[in-house]
Amino acid sequence: MAVELKKNTFEFFNQRKTICKHLLSGIMFPVKCKDTLPLDHLVINSVAVRGALGPLTVWVTKSEHLQGEIIMSKKHWKKIYEKEHQPSFVGYAELDLSANPILLKPGQVKGIYIHSTRRGDEAIVYDNKAKQKTVDDAFITILPGRAHVSEKVFGSIPIWGWGSAWRDNREFVGQLKYGAVYKLWNPSENLSFGSSFRSAARILFMCQRRSESPFSKLPDDCLFFILNMMKWDWLNDTSAEMRREQKQIRRLRRQQMIMEADAVMAEENNDDAIEEAVESVRGEDHGQEEDDAQADQVNSDAENEDDLDVMDEDSSDDSEDADTSDDNDDDDDSEEEDEESSEEEEEYAWGDHVGSRSAFHFNADDTSESDEESDNDTERDERARRISIMRARRNILSFLRSH
């Protein structure tokens, strides 16, 4: 059954940003579409900024999977808007992107770059970073980005002729208008909906299976159609409840990983105990063999005592000629190391700061909303690493035992 889509329009605006007075030539920031609600995709229809403006362009990253890194090179971006605007320091000037809207799938992150070629440093208003996430609502997350101080698009030389053209820890100031395109229910998308909706769907099919129920006269396709036409929040599911449910699922997964790690550690301890027992038995057998060999050796020492004295005299004469051959082997190593360490660096134009071409790194993980959750994520990653090491060790031990 085909999935039908519904669209709602929302607008982001932060009142705290109206008093900001920081202005530069451009601003770049990542935007993430959340996967909490049953969304098919988001459509960003327009952005709005203020300042001296001038010739404005809007760019969006080409890559569909940024993996926490945005490369600040023009070939990795696509221009979707270009127009000249009059100065507007109080009201916001809207940049209509309806001809080339920005589409975001759930969980996807894209970088947005707004730039003005106007001379000076008063083109676009921005703000300094105040928190880890500039905006975090039920649909999108806007992260801090970089401010640009070059009159050239993606330019690496700032307007002052020295230093870096990019300034980290800066926030977007303005508006985003976007539409939310929802998924409609079908069996393959059942887990994308809230617990109340899933319970209603389960109860509906349970009633259909009972002969005394009026729903028993309906085929499965009719029930599919009824559920498909129901909106995700008709059964009082909210984004906050669905978010809490996802956090609970992540917590249960962490507990399951902890239990698996403890089980692996217990199994490893048992294997180590068995290994020690086997080695102790082997050591006792080997000790008995050494005692027997030592007794035989004592009997033969008396017979070979005279021959050993003669061999000692002969060997003392040959030990003087073996000390002069190993002194000239390490002379050429230092020269090779010097040649390997002298690599050519990338050439930069005058005034081009070395760090201005580095990639921008961001963290769009929804689980890092607080210090406690970030600590839990770190602990989870550490336990996962320990489990992988223990499993590898167990496989190696089993291979050695089999041979």
XYZ file of C-alpha atoms in Angstrom:
403
model
C 0.000 0.000 0.000
C 1.371 3.380 -0.997
C 2.207 5.870 1.723
C 0.339 9.162 1.520
C 1.877 12.325 2.862
C 0.582 15.304 4.791
C 2.319 18.655 5.160
C 2.310 21.240 7.939
C 4.195 24.528 7.946
C 6.145 25.828 10.914
C 8.376 28.812 11.578
C 11.435 29.093 13.772
C 12.207 32.433 15.401
C 14.238 33.129 18.511
C 13.306 36.354 20.296
C 16.606 36.430 22.177
C 18.408 37.100 18.944
C 16.760 40.429 18.155
C 19.299 42.454 20.150
C 22.449 40.907 18.650
C 24.898 43.348 17.092
C 27.617 41.068 15.721
C 27.917 41.368 11.963
C 30.166 39.662 9.423
C 30.064 38.541 5.789
C 28.453 35.144 6.243
C 27.280 32.379 8.549
C 27.407 28.585 8.199
C 25.468 26.227 10.479
C 24.299 22.568 10.491
C 20.601 21.666 10.571
C 19.341 18.208 11.553
C 15.930 16.655 10.964
C 14.847 14.687 14.028
C 13.588 11.131 13.800
C 11.280 11.271 16.849
C 8.036 11.745 14.906
C 6.872 9.632 11.939
C 8.238 12.049 9.333
C 8.959 11.294 5.717
C 11.011 14.490 5.275
C 11.208 18.192 6.076
C 11.124 20.950 3.466
C 12.900 24.231 4.318
C 11.108 26.811 2.187
C 12.912 29.997 3.234
C 15.470 31.554 5.537
C 15.490 35.120 6.844
C 18.441 37.239 7.988
C 19.123 40.889 8.742
C 22.010 43.336 8.403
C 23.423 45.423 5.594
C 22.765 42.387 3.335
C 23.644 43.209 -0.314
C 24.282 40.448 -2.893
C 23.287 37.304 -0.987
C 23.759 33.649 -1.866
C 22.574 30.533 -0.037
C 24.454 27.247 -0.271
C 23.706 23.730 0.989
C 25.995 20.724 1.342
C 25.880 18.139 -1.433
C 26.700 15.127 0.716
C 23.779 13.130 2.098
C 25.867 11.713 4.964
C 28.132 14.253 6.638
C 29.330 11.926 9.445
C 29.966 14.807 11.844
C 32.142 16.801 9.451
C 31.471 19.642 7.001
C 34.200 20.341 4.460
C 34.584 24.076 3.796
C 35.329 23.776 0.094
C 33.141 25.141 -2.702
C 33.072 21.869 -4.646
C 31.228 20.187 -1.745
C 28.396 22.753 -1.744
C 25.497 23.610 -4.046
C 24.168 27.144 -4.601
C 20.367 27.299 -4.286
C 19.714 31.053 -4.016
C 21.203 34.306 -5.353
C 19.708 37.788 -5.120
C 20.600 41.315 -3.988
C 18.750 42.750 -0.986
C 18.463 46.194 0.558
C 19.805 46.809 4.093
C 17.522 45.695 6.905
C 19.001 45.991 10.387
C 15.703 45.696 12.311
C 13.337 43.526 10.286
C 14.257 40.214 8.704
C 14.657 39.914 4.939
C 13.212 36.630 3.696
C 15.189 34.568 1.195
C 12.646 32.472 -0.705
C 13.969 28.973 -1.404
C 10.774 27.558 -2.901
C 12.468 27.141 -6.295
C 15.218 25.020 -4.685
C 13.963 23.907 -1.256
C 16.181 22.073 1.214
C 14.960 18.528 1.884
C 15.919 16.706 5.073
C 15.221 13.059 5.836
C 14.787 11.929 9.469
C 18.197 11.781 11.124
C 19.880 13.622 8.248
C 22.137 16.655 8.745
C 22.885 19.321 6.150
C 24.971 22.455 6.303
C 23.498 25.820 5.285
C 25.808 28.669 4.304
C 24.529 32.238 3.807
C 27.025 34.739 2.381
C 27.148 38.331 1.164
C 29.766 39.803 -1.177
C 29.132 43.307 0.167
C 32.314 45.138 1.182
C 32.848 45.518 4.908
C 31.857 43.424 7.890
C 28.223 44.467 8.431
C 26.427 42.219 5.962
C 24.807 39.537 8.153
C 23.984 39.493 11.868
C 25.177 36.539 13.934
C 25.650 35.736 17.613
C 28.231 34.017 19.796
C 27.627 30.440 20.879
C 25.513 30.273 24.062
C 24.749 26.523 24.329
C 25.331 23.219 22.606
C 22.202 23.523 20.461
C 20.980 26.844 19.089
C 17.406 25.565 18.594
C 15.973 22.181 19.524
C 12.271 21.609 18.864
C 10.183 18.583 17.935
C 11.265 18.641 14.284
C 14.721 20.156 13.790
C 17.945 20.884 15.640
C 20.051 23.898 14.671
C 23.650 23.636 15.843
C 26.300 26.348 16.277
C 28.478 26.886 13.240
C 31.029 29.288 11.802
C 30.957 32.955 10.893
C 32.744 34.059 7.721
C 34.738 37.291 7.390
C 35.655 37.155 3.717
C 33.967 39.040 0.893
C 34.591 36.055 -1.394
C 32.360 32.996 -1.222
C 34.291 30.318 0.679
C 37.235 32.691 0.668
C 40.179 31.859 2.901
C 41.594 35.403 3.153
C 39.669 37.664 5.583
C 38.744 41.271 4.839
C 41.657 42.486 6.992
C 44.212 40.526 4.972
C 45.518 38.340 7.798
C 44.309 35.665 10.190
C 41.593 33.076 9.697
C 38.527 33.830 7.580
C 36.308 31.489 9.639
C 35.246 32.055 13.252
C 34.101 28.990 15.219
C 31.431 28.887 17.948
C 28.988 31.255 16.231
C 25.192 30.943 16.002
C 22.653 31.626 13.287
C 20.368 34.638 13.876
C 17.139 34.668 11.889
C 14.174 32.596 10.805
C 13.608 29.245 9.141
C 10.288 28.318 7.560
C 9.847 24.619 6.932
C 7.125 22.114 6.181
C 6.790 18.705 7.824
C 5.736 15.878 5.521
C 4.365 13.005 7.626
C 4.223 9.319 6.936
C 0.853 7.608 7.060
C 0.547 4.265 8.762
C 1.307 0.980 7.070
C 2.579 -2.298 8.573
C 6.230 -1.607 7.748
C 6.093 1.821 9.466
C 4.264 0.688 12.600
C 7.257 1.217 14.921
C 7.594 4.847 13.765
C 4.318 5.750 15.518
C 3.600 6.330 19.191
C 2.640 3.700 21.724
C -1.042 4.752 21.798
C -1.322 4.486 18.021
C 0.373 1.071 17.993
C -1.930 -0.170 20.761
C -4.996 0.990 18.841
C -3.791 -0.788 15.704
C -3.143 -3.993 17.658
C -6.564 -3.883 19.366
C -8.283 -3.227 16.047
C -6.776 -6.347 14.482
C -7.513 -8.377 17.620
C -11.193 -7.392 17.355
C -11.216 -8.350 13.697
C -10.082 -11.885 14.631
C -13.060 -12.385 16.981
C -16.157 -13.733 15.248
C -18.538 -11.888 17.620
C -17.003 -8.499 16.727
C -18.498 -6.351 13.933
C -14.929 -5.776 12.659
C -14.683 -9.469 11.778
C -16.699 -8.737 8.628
C -13.998 -6.370 7.352
C -10.993 -7.640 5.376
C -7.452 -6.658 6.286
C -7.282 -4.083 3.498
C -10.141 -2.111 5.056
C -8.349 -1.969 8.399
C -5.148 -0.941 6.623
C -7.036 1.882 4.917
C -8.617 3.070 8.191
C -5.252 3.212 9.947
C -3.601 4.745 6.918
C -5.997 7.682 6.996
C -5.452 8.354 10.705
C -2.975 11.070 11.620
C -0.174 10.123 14.029
C -1.511 12.281 16.912
C -5.222 11.402 16.727
C -4.766 9.042 19.679
C -3.123 11.685 21.880
C 0.484 10.717 21.161
C 2.794 13.689 21.684
C 6.354 14.357 20.601
C 7.464 14.574 24.250
C 6.013 11.138 25.058
C 7.554 9.598 21.953
C 10.889 11.147 22.885
C 10.688 9.679 26.392
C 9.817 6.306 24.901
C 12.890 6.413 22.655
C 15.071 7.342 25.634
C 13.680 4.359 27.536
C 14.485 2.093 24.597
C 18.060 3.412 24.517
C 18.344 2.867 28.274
C 17.161 -0.734 27.937
C 19.663 -1.299 25.157
C 22.467 0.004 27.370
C 21.395 -2.324 30.172
C 21.318 -5.242 27.753
C 24.834 -4.409 26.593
C 25.992 -4.264 30.217
C 24.489 -7.687 30.889
C 26.171 -9.101 27.786
C 29.499 -7.611 28.882
C 29.156 -9.145 32.342
C 28.306 -12.526 30.823
C 31.342 -12.370 28.537
C 33.584 -11.414 31.475
C 32.240 -14.308 33.569
C 32.854 -16.715 30.708
C 36.381 -15.378 30.299
C 37.064 -15.870 34.014
C 35.878 -19.484 33.784
C 38.095 -20.061 30.753
C 41.083 -18.593 32.607
C 40.452 -20.884 35.603
C 40.327 -23.933 33.325
C 43.535 -22.819 31.618
C 45.316 -22.469 34.962
C 44.206 -25.945 36.061
C 45.440 -27.503 32.801
C 48.764 -25.675 33.066
C 49.256 -26.835 36.668
C 48.730 -30.466 35.646
C 51.138 -30.069 32.760
C 53.675 -28.467 35.129
C 53.593 -31.439 37.498
C 54.216 -33.905 34.648
C 57.038 -31.769 33.315
C 58.660 -31.571 36.801
C 58.714 -35.353 37.112
C 60.379 -35.634 33.709
C 63.030 -33.084 34.728
C 63.830 -35.056 37.924
C 64.418 -38.236 35.926
C 66.610 -36.414 33.424
C 68.655 -34.846 36.232
C 69.367 -38.232 37.795
C 70.640 -39.559 34.469
C 72.824 -36.499 34.034
C 74.499 -36.983 37.445
C 75.528 -40.492 36.479
C 77.123 -39.333 33.228
C 78.983 -36.293 34.654
C 81.724 -38.362 36.298
C 82.581 -40.087 33.024
C 82.811 -36.883 30.912
C 84.669 -34.596 33.373
C 88.068 -34.861 31.674
C 86.646 -34.204 28.198
C 84.867 -31.012 29.376
C 88.147 -29.551 30.707
C 89.786 -29.968 27.308
C 86.820 -28.307 25.496
C 86.946 -25.282 27.843
C 90.600 -24.637 26.962
C 89.889 -24.723 23.235
C 86.851 -22.435 23.364
C 88.658 -19.693 25.307
C 90.950 -19.038 22.333
C 88.148 -18.423 19.824
C 86.100 -15.904 21.811
C 88.349 -12.928 21.061
C 87.562 -12.609 17.348
C 83.755 -12.158 17.490
C 83.398 -8.586 18.806
C 84.335 -6.334 15.857
C 81.729 -7.031 13.163
C 78.542 -5.292 14.457
C 79.678 -1.666 14.865
C 79.078 -0.264 11.340
C 75.420 -1.275 10.690
C 73.487 1.631 12.252
C 75.176 4.592 10.519
C 72.709 5.067 7.616
C 69.440 4.863 9.615
C 69.328 8.476 10.825
C 69.657 9.880 7.285
C 66.629 7.877 6.042
C 64.510 9.045 8.993
C 65.355 12.687 8.248
C 64.287 12.268 4.618
C 60.960 10.693 5.605
C 60.137 13.414 8.146
C 60.667 16.282 5.665
C 57.338 16.354 3.794
C 56.085 19.231 1.674
C 53.239 21.333 3.155
C 50.337 22.808 1.209
C 51.043 26.237 -0.204
C 48.816 29.133 0.878
C 48.344 32.577 -0.538
C 49.549 35.613 1.333
C 47.388 36.253 4.368
C 45.675 32.869 4.094
C 45.420 31.380 7.569
C 46.310 27.691 7.805
C 43.225 26.834 9.869
C 40.827 28.548 7.464
C 40.604 25.464 5.240
C 40.021 22.915 7.971
C 36.747 20.988 8.082
C 34.028 21.940 10.565
C 33.205 19.234 13.105
C 29.849 19.000 14.866
C 27.943 16.666 17.168
C 24.285 16.188 16.235
C 23.644 13.201 18.495
C 20.249 13.480 20.205
C 21.504 11.485 23.197
C 23.953 14.246 24.221
C 21.407 16.627 25.692
C 22.881 16.578 29.159
C 26.134 15.729 30.860
C 24.607 12.608 32.384
C 23.493 11.253 29.025
C 26.842 12.047 27.417
C 28.565 10.176 30.241
C 26.228 7.232 29.669
C 27.071 7.264 25.967
C 30.786 7.286 26.761
C 30.322 4.383 29.169
C 28.294 2.515 26.578
C 31.004 2.971 23.934
C 33.661 1.832 26.396
C 31.678 -1.285 27.282
C 31.118 -2.036 23.606
C 34.850 -1.767 23.029
C 35.562 -4.075 25.963
C 33.058 -6.616 24.645
C 34.726 -6.596 21.225
C 38.172 -7.109 22.786
C 36.924 -9.950 24.984
C 35.210 -11.695 22.075
C 38.385 -11.444 20.008
C 40.418 -12.834 22.912
C 37.975 -15.722 23.353
C 38.185 -16.567 19.629
C 41.988 -16.569 19.787
C 42.005 -18.841 22.839
C 39.565 -21.270 21.233
C 41.731 -21.374 18.107
C 44.894 -22.074 20.109
C 43.206 -24.816 22.113
C 41.993 -26.552 18.982
C 45.576 -26.657 17.650
